[in-house]
Amino acid sequence: MQVITSKDNEIIKNIKKLKDKKYRDEKKQFIIEGVKLIEEAIEEKVKIEMIIVCEECMKEQCIEQKLLYQIAKYNCIYVSEKVFSRITDVKNPQGMLAVIKMENTEDKINYNEDIIFVLDGIQDPGNLGTIIRTIDSVGLKQIIVSKDTVDAYNPKVVRSTMGAIFRVKVIESQDIIRTIRNIKKHEYEILATSLNTENSIYEIDFSKKVIIIGNEANGVSKGILNIADQKAKIPMLRKNRKPKCGCSDRCNSL
């Protein structure tokens, strides 16, 4: 078993470059890290270009034998702990990461889905990952993001999707208003989230809807609000409200 011990190895340098969006877009590749995500990738039958394994993890038997049998079918590259620390993106790495081929990268929108989610300038990787995970949980297969939204293949986003990134197609729009106008031509109504309305998102009929979620600080941009058919807010849960009777938070008096 050959082990890479130099940080200047070409394979290692190329993996490090994949932390940059420009290089990810160019190579149509992204990184996943951790046992669970790699198991999910194998189960979903995504295109795994290579799997990088830390040599020390093999020696210490940190990885289950069953998974070792599975990854043996792929292009496995073993590296020293020092080299792995150069390419990992987490504080406490599990000693395994993989390079994945981006699939479904075409920008064709599926108009057979009743609901289409559009993200306008989402900046937090955890927020984007959670949204993708939520979309996956309700059976939707696509999401449209503005060009100023954080990259969906950012390592932090990928981790927070918990595998949903393998099932949800991410379409990046270079002109989000134009894209929304084109979707509208397919008989969709445009629903923008906004605090400046009394309408609740939970009271909306979601048949043939485009739901637009805006930037964490500024909300949906004015240009999109101007073409929206409806506006609705997402009510916050009453987390800290205590019932007058002094019972638990689950008391029906709430």
Coordinates of N, CA and C in Angstrom, one line a residue, residues 10-247:
E10 N 0.7 16.1 -6.4 CA -0.2 16.8 -7.3 C -1.7 16.4 -6.9
I11 N -1.9 15.2 -6.5 CA -3.3 14.8 -6.1 C -3.7 15.7 -4.9
I12 N -2.8 15.8 -4.0 CA -3.1 16.6 -2.7 C -3.3 18.1 -3.1
K13 N -2.5 18.6 -4.0 CA -2.7 20.0 -4.4 C -4.0 20.3 -5.1
N14 N -4.4 19.3 -5.9 CA -5.7 19.4 -6.6 C -6.9 19.3 -5.6
I15 N -6.8 18.5 -4.6 CA -7.8 18.4 -3.6 C -8.0 19.7 -2.9
K16 N -6.8 20.3 -2.5 CA -6.9 21.5 -1.8 C -7.5 22.6 -2.6
K17 N -7.3 22.6 -3.9 CA -7.9 23.6 -4.8 C -9.4 23.5 -4.9
L18 N -9.9 22.3 -4.6 CA -11.4 22.1 -4.6 C -12.1 22.8 -3.5
K19 N -11.4 23.5 -2.6 CA -12.0 24.3 -1.6 C -12.4 25.6 -2.2
D20 N -12.0 25.9 -3.4 CA -12.3 27.2 -4.1 C -13.4 26.9 -5.1
K21 N -14.5 27.7 -5.0 CA -15.6 27.6 -5.9 C -15.2 27.6 -7.4
K22 N -14.3 28.5 -7.8 CA -13.9 28.6 -9.2 C -13.4 27.3 -9.7
Y23 N -12.5 26.6 -8.9 CA -11.9 25.4 -9.3 C -12.9 24.2 -9.3
R24 N -13.9 24.3 -8.3 CA -14.9 23.3 -8.3 C -15.8 23.3 -9.5
D25 N -16.1 24.6 -9.9 CA -16.9 24.7 -11.1 C -16.2 24.3 -12.4
E26 N -14.9 24.6 -12.4 CA -14.1 24.2 -13.6 C -13.9 22.7 -13.7
K27 N -13.7 22.0 -12.6 CA -13.5 20.6 -12.6 C -14.8 19.8 -12.5
K28 N -15.9 20.4 -12.1 CA -17.1 19.7 -11.9 C -17.0 18.7 -10.8
Q29 N -16.3 19.0 -9.7 CA -16.0 18.1 -8.6 C -16.2 18.9 -7.3
F30 N -16.5 18.1 -6.2 CA -16.5 18.7 -4.9 C -16.1 17.7 -3.9
I31 N -15.9 18.1 -2.7 CA -15.4 17.2 -1.6 C -16.5 16.9 -0.6
I32 N -16.5 15.7 -0.2 CA -17.3 15.3 1.0 C -16.4 14.7 2.0
E33 N -16.7 14.8 3.3 CA -15.8 14.3 4.3 C -16.6 13.7 5.4
G34 N -16.1 12.6 5.9 CA -16.7 11.9 7.0 C -17.3 10.5 6.6
V35 N -17.4 9.6 7.5 CA -17.9 8.3 7.2 C -19.3 8.3 6.7
K36 N -20.2 9.0 7.4 CA -21.6 9.0 7.1 C -21.9 9.5 5.7
L37 N -21.2 10.6 5.3 CA -21.4 11.1 4.0 C -20.9 10.2 2.9
I38 N -19.8 9.6 3.2 CA -19.2 8.6 2.2 C -20.1 7.4 2.0
E39 N -20.6 6.9 3.2 CA -21.6 5.8 3.1 C -22.8 6.2 2.3
E40 N -23.3 7.4 2.5 CA -24.5 7.9 1.8 C -24.2 8.0 0.3
A41 N -23.0 8.5 0.0 CA -22.6 8.6 -1.5 C -22.6 7.3 -2.1
I42 N -22.1 6.3 -1.4 CA -22.0 4.9 -2.0 C -23.5 4.4 -2.2
E43 N -24.3 4.6 -1.2 CA -25.7 4.1 -1.2 C -26.5 4.8 -2.4
E44 N -26.2 6.1 -2.6 CA -26.9 6.8 -3.6 C -26.3 6.6 -5.0
K45 N -25.2 5.9 -5.1 CA -24.5 5.6 -6.3 C -24.1 6.8 -7.1
V46 N -23.6 7.8 -6.4 CA -23.0 9.0 -7.0 C -21.6 8.6 -7.6
K47 N -21.1 9.5 -8.4 CA -19.8 9.2 -9.1 C -18.7 9.6 -8.1
I48 N -18.1 8.6 -7.5 CA -17.0 8.9 -6.6 C -15.6 8.8 -7.4
E49 N -15.0 9.9 -7.5 CA -13.7 10.0 -8.3 C -12.6 9.3 -7.5
M50 N -12.5 9.6 -6.3 CA -11.5 9.0 -5.4 C -11.8 9.1 -4.0
I51 N -11.3 8.2 -3.1 CA -11.5 8.3 -1.7 C -10.1 8.4 -1.0
I52 N -10.0 9.4 -0.2 CA -8.7 9.6 0.5 C -8.8 9.1 1.9
V53 N -7.9 8.2 2.3 CA -7.9 7.6 3.7 C -6.7 7.9 4.4
C54 N -6.8 8.4 5.6 CA -5.6 8.6 6.5 C -5.0 7.3 7.0
E55 N -3.8 7.1 6.7 CA -3.1 5.8 7.1 C -3.2 5.5 8.5
E56 N -3.1 6.5 9.4 CA -3.2 6.2 10.9 C -4.6 5.6 11.2
C57 N -5.6 6.1 10.5 CA -7.0 5.6 10.8 C -7.1 4.1 10.5
M58 N -6.4 3.7 9.5 CA -6.3 2.3 9.1 C -5.6 1.4 10.2
K59 N -4.5 2.0 10.7 CA -3.8 1.3 11.7 C -4.5 1.2 13.0
E60 N -5.2 2.2 13.3 CA -6.0 2.3 14.6 C -7.4 1.7 14.5
Q61 N -7.7 1.2 13.3 CA -9.0 0.5 13.1 C -10.2 1.4 13.4
C62 N -10.1 2.7 13.0 CA -11.1 3.7 13.3 C -12.3 3.5 12.3
I63 N -12.0 2.8 11.2 CA -13.0 2.6 10.2 C -13.5 1.2 10.2
E64 N -14.8 1.0 10.2 CA -15.4 -0.4 10.2 C -15.0 -1.2 9.0
Q65 N -14.8 -2.5 9.3 CA -14.4 -3.4 8.2 C -15.3 -3.4 7.0
K66 N -16.6 -3.3 7.3 CA -17.6 -3.3 6.3 C -17.4 -2.2 5.3
L67 N -17.1 -1.0 5.8 CA -16.9 0.2 5.0 C -15.6 0.0 4.2
L68 N -14.6 -0.6 4.8 CA -13.4 -0.8 4.1 C -13.5 -1.7 2.9
Y69 N -14.4 -2.7 3.0 CA -14.7 -3.6 1.9 C -15.4 -2.8 0.8
Q70 N -16.3 -1.9 1.2 CA -17.0 -1.1 0.2 C -16.1 -0.1 -0.6
I71 N -15.2 0.6 0.2 CA -14.4 1.6 -0.5 C -13.3 1.0 -1.3
A72 N -13.0 -0.3 -1.1 CA -12.0 -1.0 -1.8 C -12.3 -1.1 -3.3
K73 N -13.6 -0.9 -3.6 CA -14.1 -1.0 -5.0 C -13.8 0.3 -5.8
Y74 N -13.4 1.3 -5.0 CA -13.1 2.6 -5.6 C -11.6 2.9 -5.7
N75 N -11.3 4.1 -6.3 CA -9.9 4.5 -6.4 C -9.6 5.1 -5.0
C76 N -8.9 4.3 -4.2 CA -8.5 4.7 -2.8 C -7.1 5.2 -2.8
I77 N -6.9 6.3 -2.1 CA -5.5 6.8 -2.0 C -5.3 7.0 -0.5
Y78 N -4.2 6.5 -0.1 CA -3.8 6.6 1.4 C -2.8 7.7 1.6
V79 N -3.0 8.4 2.7 CA -2.1 9.5 3.0 C -1.7 9.5 4.4
S80 N -0.6 10.2 4.8 CA -0.2 10.3 6.2 C -1.1 11.2 6.9
E81 N -1.0 11.1 8.2 CA -1.9 12.0 9.1 C -1.5 13.5 8.8
K82 N -0.3 13.7 8.6 CA 0.2 15.1 8.4 C -0.4 15.7 7.1
V83 N -0.4 14.9 6.1 CA -1.0 15.3 4.8 C -2.5 15.4 4.9
F84 N -3.1 14.5 5.6 CA -4.6 14.6 5.7 C -5.0 15.8 6.4
S85 N -4.2 16.2 7.4 CA -4.5 17.5 8.1 C -4.5 18.7 7.3
R86 N -3.8 18.6 6.1 CA -3.7 19.7 5.2 C -4.9 19.8 4.3
I87 N -5.6 18.7 4.1 CA -6.8 18.8 3.2 C -8.1 18.7 3.9
T88 N -8.1 18.3 5.2 CA -9.4 18.2 5.9 C -10.0 19.6 6.1
D89 N -11.3 19.7 6.3 CA -12.0 20.9 6.5 C -12.7 21.0 7.9
V90 N -12.4 20.0 8.7 CA -13.1 19.9 10.0 C -12.0 19.8 11.1
K91 N -12.5 20.2 12.3 CA -11.5 20.2 13.4 C -11.2 18.8 13.9
N92 N -12.1 17.9 14.0 CA -11.9 16.6 14.4 C -12.2 15.6 13.3
P93 N -11.3 15.5 12.3 CA -11.6 14.6 11.1 C -11.7 13.2 11.5
Q94 N -12.5 12.4 10.7 CA -12.6 11.0 10.8 C -11.6 10.2 10.0
G95 N -10.8 11.0 9.3 CA -9.7 10.3 8.5 C -10.2 9.8 7.1
M96 N -11.3 10.3 6.6 CA -11.7 9.9 5.3 C -12.5 11.0 4.6
L97 N -12.1 11.2 3.3 CA -12.9 12.1 2.5 C -12.9 11.6 1.1
A98 N -13.7 12.2 0.3 CA -13.9 11.7 -1.1 C -14.1 12.9 -2.1
V99 N -13.6 12.7 -3.3 CA -13.9 13.7 -4.4 C -15.0 13.1 -5.2
I100 N -16.1 14.0 -5.3 CA -17.3 13.6 -6.0 C -17.5 14.3 -7.3
K101 N -17.9 13.6 -8.3 CA -18.2 14.3 -9.6 C -19.6 14.9 -9.5
M102 N -19.7 16.2 -9.9 CA -20.9 16.9 -10.0 C -21.8 16.3 -11.1
E103 N -23.0 16.0 -10.7 CA -24.0 15.5 -11.7 C -25.2 16.4 -11.8
N104 N -26.0 16.2 -12.8 CA -27.2 17.1 -13.0 C -26.8 18.6 -12.9
T105 N -25.8 18.9 -13.6 CA -25.3 20.3 -13.6 C -26.0 21.2 -14.6
E106 N -26.8 20.6 -15.5 CA -27.5 21.5 -16.4 C -28.5 22.4 -15.7
D107 N -28.8 23.5 -16.3 CA -29.7 24.5 -15.7 C -31.2 24.3 -16.1
K108 N -31.6 23.2 -16.6 CA -32.9 23.0 -17.0 C -33.8 22.8 -15.8
I109 N -34.9 23.6 -15.7 CA -35.8 23.5 -14.6 C -36.9 22.4 -14.9
N110 N -37.2 21.6 -13.9 CA -38.3 20.7 -14.0 C -39.6 21.3 -13.6
Y111 N -40.5 21.5 -14.5 CA -41.8 22.2 -14.3 C -42.9 21.2 -13.9
N112 N -42.5 20.0 -13.6 CA -43.5 19.0 -13.1 C -43.7 19.0 -11.6
E113 N -42.8 19.7 -10.9 CA -42.9 19.8 -9.5 C -43.9 21.0 -9.1
D114 N -44.7 20.7 -8.1 CA -45.7 21.7 -7.7 C -45.1 22.9 -7.1
I115 N -44.0 22.7 -6.4 CA -43.4 23.8 -5.6 C -41.9 23.9 -6.1
I116 N -41.5 25.1 -6.4 CA -40.1 25.4 -6.7 C -39.6 26.4 -5.7
F117 N -38.5 26.0 -5.1 CA -37.9 26.9 -4.1 C -36.8 27.7 -4.8
V118 N -36.8 29.0 -4.5 CA -35.7 29.9 -5.0 C -35.1 30.6 -3.8
L119 N -33.8 30.7 -3.8 CA -33.0 31.3 -2.7 C -32.4 32.6 -3.3
D120 N -32.6 33.7 -2.6 CA -32.1 35.0 -3.1 C -31.1 35.5 -2.1
G121 N -29.8 35.2 -2.3 CA -28.7 35.8 -1.6 C -28.5 35.2 -0.2
I122 N -28.8 33.9 0.0 CA -28.5 33.2 1.3 C -27.0 33.2 1.4
Q123 N -26.5 33.6 2.6 CA -25.1 33.7 2.8 C -24.5 32.6 3.8
D124 N -25.3 32.1 4.7 CA -24.8 31.2 5.7 C -24.8 29.8 5.2
P125 N -23.6 29.1 5.2 CA -23.6 27.7 4.7 C -24.5 26.8 5.4
G126 N -24.6 26.9 6.7 CA -25.5 26.1 7.5 C -26.9 26.3 7.1
N127 N -27.3 27.5 6.9 CA -28.7 27.8 6.5 C -29.0 27.2 5.1
L128 N -28.1 27.3 4.2 CA -28.3 26.7 2.9 C -28.4 25.2 3.0
G129 N -27.5 24.6 3.7 CA -27.6 23.1 3.9 C -28.9 22.7 4.5
T130 N -29.3 23.4 5.5 CA -30.6 23.0 6.2 C -31.8 23.1 5.2
I131 N -31.8 24.2 4.4 CA -32.9 24.3 3.4 C -32.8 23.2 2.4
I132 N -31.7 22.8 1.9 CA -31.6 21.7 1.0 C -32.0 20.4 1.6
R133 N -31.7 20.2 2.9 CA -32.1 19.0 3.6 C -33.6 19.0 3.8
T134 N -34.2 20.2 4.0 CA -35.7 20.3 4.2 C -36.4 20.0 2.9
I135 N -35.9 20.5 1.8 CA -36.4 20.3 0.5 C -36.4 18.8 0.1
D136 N -35.3 18.2 0.4 CA -35.2 16.7 0.2 C -36.2 15.9 1.0
S137 N -36.4 16.4 2.3 CA -37.3 15.6 3.2 C -38.7 15.6 2.7
V138 N -39.1 16.6 1.9 CA -40.5 16.7 1.4 C -40.6 16.2 0.0
G139 N -39.5 15.6 -0.5 CA -39.6 14.9 -1.8 C -39.3 15.8 -3.0
L140 N -38.9 17.0 -2.8 CA -38.6 17.9 -4.0 C -37.2 17.6 -4.4
K141 N -37.0 17.8 -5.7 CA -35.7 17.4 -6.3 C -34.8 18.5 -6.9
Q142 N -35.2 19.7 -6.7 CA -34.5 20.8 -7.3 C -34.6 22.1 -6.4
I143 N -33.6 23.0 -6.6 CA -33.6 24.3 -5.9 C -32.9 25.2 -6.8
I144 N -33.4 26.5 -6.9 CA -32.7 27.5 -7.7 C -32.1 28.5 -6.8
V145 N -30.9 28.9 -7.1 CA -30.2 29.8 -6.2 C -29.7 31.0 -7.0
S146 N -29.7 32.2 -6.5 CA -29.1 33.3 -7.1 C -27.6 33.2 -7.1
K147 N -26.9 33.9 -8.0 CA -25.5 33.8 -8.2 C -24.7 34.3 -6.9
D148 N -25.4 35.2 -6.1 CA -24.8 35.7 -4.9 C -25.1 34.9 -3.6
T149 N -25.8 33.7 -3.8 CA -26.0 32.8 -2.7 C -24.7 32.0 -2.5
V150 N -24.5 31.6 -1.3 CA -23.3 30.8 -1.0 C -23.3 29.5 -1.8
D151 N -22.1 29.1 -2.3 CA -22.0 27.9 -3.1 C -22.5 26.7 -2.5
A152 N -23.4 26.0 -3.1 CA -24.0 24.8 -2.6 C -23.0 23.6 -2.4
Y153 N -21.9 23.7 -3.1 CA -20.8 22.7 -2.9 C -19.7 23.1 -2.0
N154 N -19.9 24.2 -1.3 CA -19.0 24.6 -0.3 C -18.9 23.5 0.8
P155 N -17.8 23.0 1.2 CA -17.7 21.9 2.2 C -18.6 22.0 3.4
K156 N -18.8 23.2 3.9 CA -19.7 23.4 5.1 C -21.1 23.2 4.7
V157 N -21.5 23.6 3.5 CA -22.9 23.4 3.0 C -23.1 21.9 2.8
V158 N -22.2 21.3 2.2 CA -22.3 19.8 1.9 C -22.5 19.0 3.1
R159 N -21.7 19.3 4.2 CA -21.8 18.6 5.4 C -23.2 18.8 6.1
S160 N -23.7 20.1 6.0 CA -24.9 20.3 6.7 C -26.1 19.8 5.9
T161 N -26.0 19.4 4.7 CA -27.1 18.8 3.9 C -27.3 17.4 4.4
M162 N -26.3 16.8 5.0 CA -26.3 15.4 5.5 C -26.7 14.4 4.4
G163 N -26.2 14.6 3.2 CA -26.5 13.7 2.1 C -27.5 14.1 1.1
A164 N -28.3 15.1 1.5 CA -29.4 15.6 0.6 C -28.8 16.2 -0.7
I165 N -27.6 16.7 -0.6 CA -26.9 17.3 -1.8 C -26.9 16.3 -3.0
F166 N -26.9 15.0 -2.6 CA -26.8 13.9 -3.7 C -28.2 13.8 -4.4
R167 N -29.2 14.3 -3.8 CA -30.6 14.0 -4.3 C -31.3 15.3 -4.8
V168 N -30.8 16.4 -4.5 CA -31.4 17.7 -4.9 C -30.5 18.4 -5.9
K169 N -31.1 18.7 -7.1 CA -30.3 19.4 -8.1 C -30.3 20.9 -7.7
V170 N -29.1 21.5 -7.8 CA -29.0 22.9 -7.5 C -28.7 23.6 -8.8
I171 N -29.6 24.5 -9.1 CA -29.5 25.3 -10.4 C -29.1 26.7 -10.0
E172 N -28.0 27.2 -10.4 CA -27.5 28.5 -10.1 C -27.9 29.5 -11.3
S173 N -28.7 30.5 -10.9 CA -29.2 31.4 -11.9 C -28.3 32.7 -11.9
Q174 N -27.8 33.1 -13.1 CA -27.0 34.3 -13.3 C -27.9 35.5 -13.3
D175 N -29.2 35.4 -13.5 CA -30.1 36.5 -13.5 C -31.4 36.0 -12.9
I176 N -31.5 36.1 -11.6 CA -32.6 35.5 -10.8 C -33.9 36.1 -11.2
I177 N -34.0 37.4 -11.4 CA -35.3 38.0 -11.8 C -35.8 37.4 -13.1
R178 N -34.9 37.3 -14.1 CA -35.2 36.8 -15.4 C -35.7 35.3 -15.3
T179 N -35.0 34.6 -14.4 CA -35.4 33.2 -14.2 C -36.8 33.1 -13.6
I180 N -37.1 33.9 -12.6 CA -38.4 33.9 -12.0 C -39.5 34.2 -13.0
R181 N -39.2 35.2 -13.8 CA -40.2 35.6 -14.9 C -40.4 34.5 -15.8
N182 N -39.4 33.7 -16.2 CA -39.6 32.6 -17.1 C -40.4 31.5 -16.4
I183 N -40.1 31.2 -15.1 CA -40.9 30.2 -14.4 C -42.4 30.6 -14.4
K184 N -42.6 31.9 -14.2 CA -44.0 32.5 -14.1 C -44.8 32.2 -15.4
K185 N -44.1 32.1 -16.5 CA -44.8 31.8 -17.8 C -45.3 30.4 -17.8
H186 N -44.9 29.5 -16.9 CA -45.4 28.2 -16.8 C -46.5 28.0 -15.8
E187 N -47.2 29.1 -15.6 CA -48.4 29.2 -14.7 C -48.1 29.0 -13.2
Y188 N -46.9 29.4 -12.8 CA -46.6 29.4 -11.4 C -46.9 30.7 -10.8
E189 N -47.4 30.7 -9.5 CA -47.5 32.0 -8.8 C -46.3 32.2 -8.0
I190 N -45.9 33.5 -7.8 CA -44.6 33.8 -7.1 C -44.9 34.2 -5.7
L191 N -44.4 33.5 -4.7 CA -44.6 33.8 -3.3 C -43.3 34.2 -2.7
A192 N -43.2 35.5 -2.3 CA -41.9 35.9 -1.6 C -42.1 36.0 -0.1
T193 N -41.2 35.6 0.6 CA -41.3 35.7 2.1 C -40.9 37.1 2.5
S194 N -41.7 37.7 3.4 CA -41.5 39.1 3.8 C -42.1 39.3 5.2
L195 N -41.5 40.2 6.0 CA -42.0 40.5 7.3 C -43.1 41.6 7.2
N196 N -43.2 42.2 6.1 CA -44.1 43.3 5.9 C -45.5 42.8 5.4
T197 N -46.0 41.9 6.0 CA -47.3 41.3 5.7 C -47.9 40.6 6.9
E198 N -49.2 40.5 6.9 CA -49.9 39.7 7.9 C -50.1 38.2 7.5
N199 N -49.9 38.0 6.2 CA -50.1 36.6 5.6 C -49.1 35.6 6.2
S200 N -49.6 34.5 6.6 CA -48.7 33.4 7.1 C -48.4 32.4 6.0
I201 N -47.2 32.0 5.9 CA -46.8 30.9 4.9 C -47.6 29.6 5.2
Y202 N -48.1 29.4 6.4 CA -48.8 28.2 6.7 C -50.3 28.3 6.3
E203 N -50.7 29.4 5.8 CA -52.1 29.5 5.3 C -52.2 29.6 3.8
I204 N -51.1 29.4 3.1 CA -51.0 29.5 1.7 C -51.3 28.2 1.0
D205 N -52.0 28.2 -0.2 CA -52.2 27.1 -1.0 C -51.0 26.9 -1.9
F206 N -50.3 25.8 -1.7 CA -49.0 25.6 -2.3 C -49.0 25.0 -3.7
S207 N -50.2 24.9 -4.3 CA -50.3 24.4 -5.7 C -49.6 25.4 -6.7
K208 N -48.7 24.9 -7.5 CA -48.0 25.7 -8.5 C -47.4 27.0 -7.9
K209 N -46.6 26.9 -7.0 CA -46.0 28.0 -6.3 C -44.5 28.0 -6.5
V210 N -43.9 29.2 -6.6 CA -42.5 29.5 -6.4 C -42.3 30.2 -5.1
I211 N -41.6 29.5 -4.2 CA -41.4 30.1 -2.9 C -40.0 30.7 -2.8
I212 N -39.9 32.0 -2.5 CA -38.6 32.7 -2.6 C -38.2 33.0 -1.1
I213 N -37.0 32.6 -0.7 CA -36.5 32.9 0.6 C -35.3 33.8 0.4
G214 N -35.3 34.9 1.1 CA -34.2 36.0 0.9 C -33.1 35.9 1.9
N215 N -32.2 36.8 1.7 CA -31.0 37.0 2.5 C -31.3 37.1 4.0
E216 N -30.4 36.6 4.8 CA -30.7 36.5 6.2 C -30.9 37.9 6.9
A217 N -30.1 38.9 6.4 CA -30.2 40.2 7.0 C -31.2 41.1 6.2
N218 N -31.3 41.0 4.9 CA -32.1 42.0 4.1 C -33.3 41.4 3.5
G219 N -33.5 40.1 3.6 CA -34.7 39.5 3.1 C -34.7 39.4 1.6
V220 N -35.8 39.2 0.9 CA -35.9 39.1 -0.5 C -35.7 40.5 -1.1
S221 N -34.9 40.6 -2.2 CA -34.6 41.8 -2.8 C -35.8 42.5 -3.4
K222 N -35.7 43.9 -3.5 CA -36.8 44.7 -3.9 C -37.3 44.3 -5.3
G223 N -36.3 44.0 -6.2 CA -36.7 43.7 -7.5 C -37.6 42.5 -7.6
I224 N -37.3 41.5 -6.8 CA -38.1 40.3 -6.7 C -39.5 40.5 -6.1
L225 N -39.5 41.3 -5.0 CA -40.7 41.7 -4.3 C -41.7 42.3 -5.3
N226 N -41.1 43.1 -6.2 CA -42.0 43.9 -7.1 C -42.7 43.0 -8.1
I227 N -42.2 41.8 -8.4 CA -42.8 40.9 -9.3 C -43.5 39.7 -8.7
A228 N -43.5 39.7 -7.3 CA -44.2 38.6 -6.6 C -45.7 38.8 -6.6
D229 N -46.4 37.7 -6.7 CA -47.9 37.7 -6.7 C -48.4 37.7 -5.3
Q230 N -47.6 37.2 -4.4 CA -48.0 37.1 -3.0 C -46.8 37.3 -2.1
K231 N -47.1 37.8 -0.9 CA -46.1 37.9 0.2 C -46.6 37.2 1.4
A232 N -45.7 36.5 2.1 CA -46.1 35.8 3.3 C -44.9 35.8 4.3
K233 N -45.1 35.8 5.6 CA -44.1 35.7 6.6 C -44.1 34.3 7.2
I234 N -42.9 33.9 7.7 CA -42.8 32.6 8.4 C -42.8 32.9 9.9
P235 N -43.9 32.6 10.5 CA -44.1 33.0 12.0 C -43.0 32.2 12.8
M236 N -42.5 32.9 13.8 CA -41.6 32.3 14.7 C -42.3 31.5 15.8
L237 N -41.8 30.3 16.2 CA -42.4 29.6 17.3 C -42.2 30.3 18.6
R238 N -43.2 30.1 19.5 CA -43.2 30.8 20.8 C -42.3 30.0 21.7
K239 N -41.0 30.0 21.5 CA -40.1 29.2 22.3 C -40.1 29.4 23.8
N240 N -40.1 30.7 24.1 CA -39.8 31.0 25.5 C -41.1 31.4 26.3
R241 N -42.2 31.4 25.7 CA -43.5 31.8 26.3 C -43.9 30.7 27.4
K242 N -44.1 31.1 28.6 CA -44.5 30.2 29.6 C -46.0 30.3 29.9
P243 N -46.7 29.2 30.1 CA -48.1 29.3 30.4 C -48.4 29.9 31.8
K244 N -49.5 30.7 31.9 CA -49.8 31.4 33.1 C -50.0 30.4 34.3
C245 N -50.4 29.2 34.0 CA -50.7 28.2 35.1 C -49.4 27.7 35.7
G246 N -48.2 28.0 35.1 CA -47.0 27.5 35.7 C -46.6 26.1 35.3
C247 N -47.3 25.5 34.4 CA -47.0 24.1 33.9 C -45.9 24.1 32.9

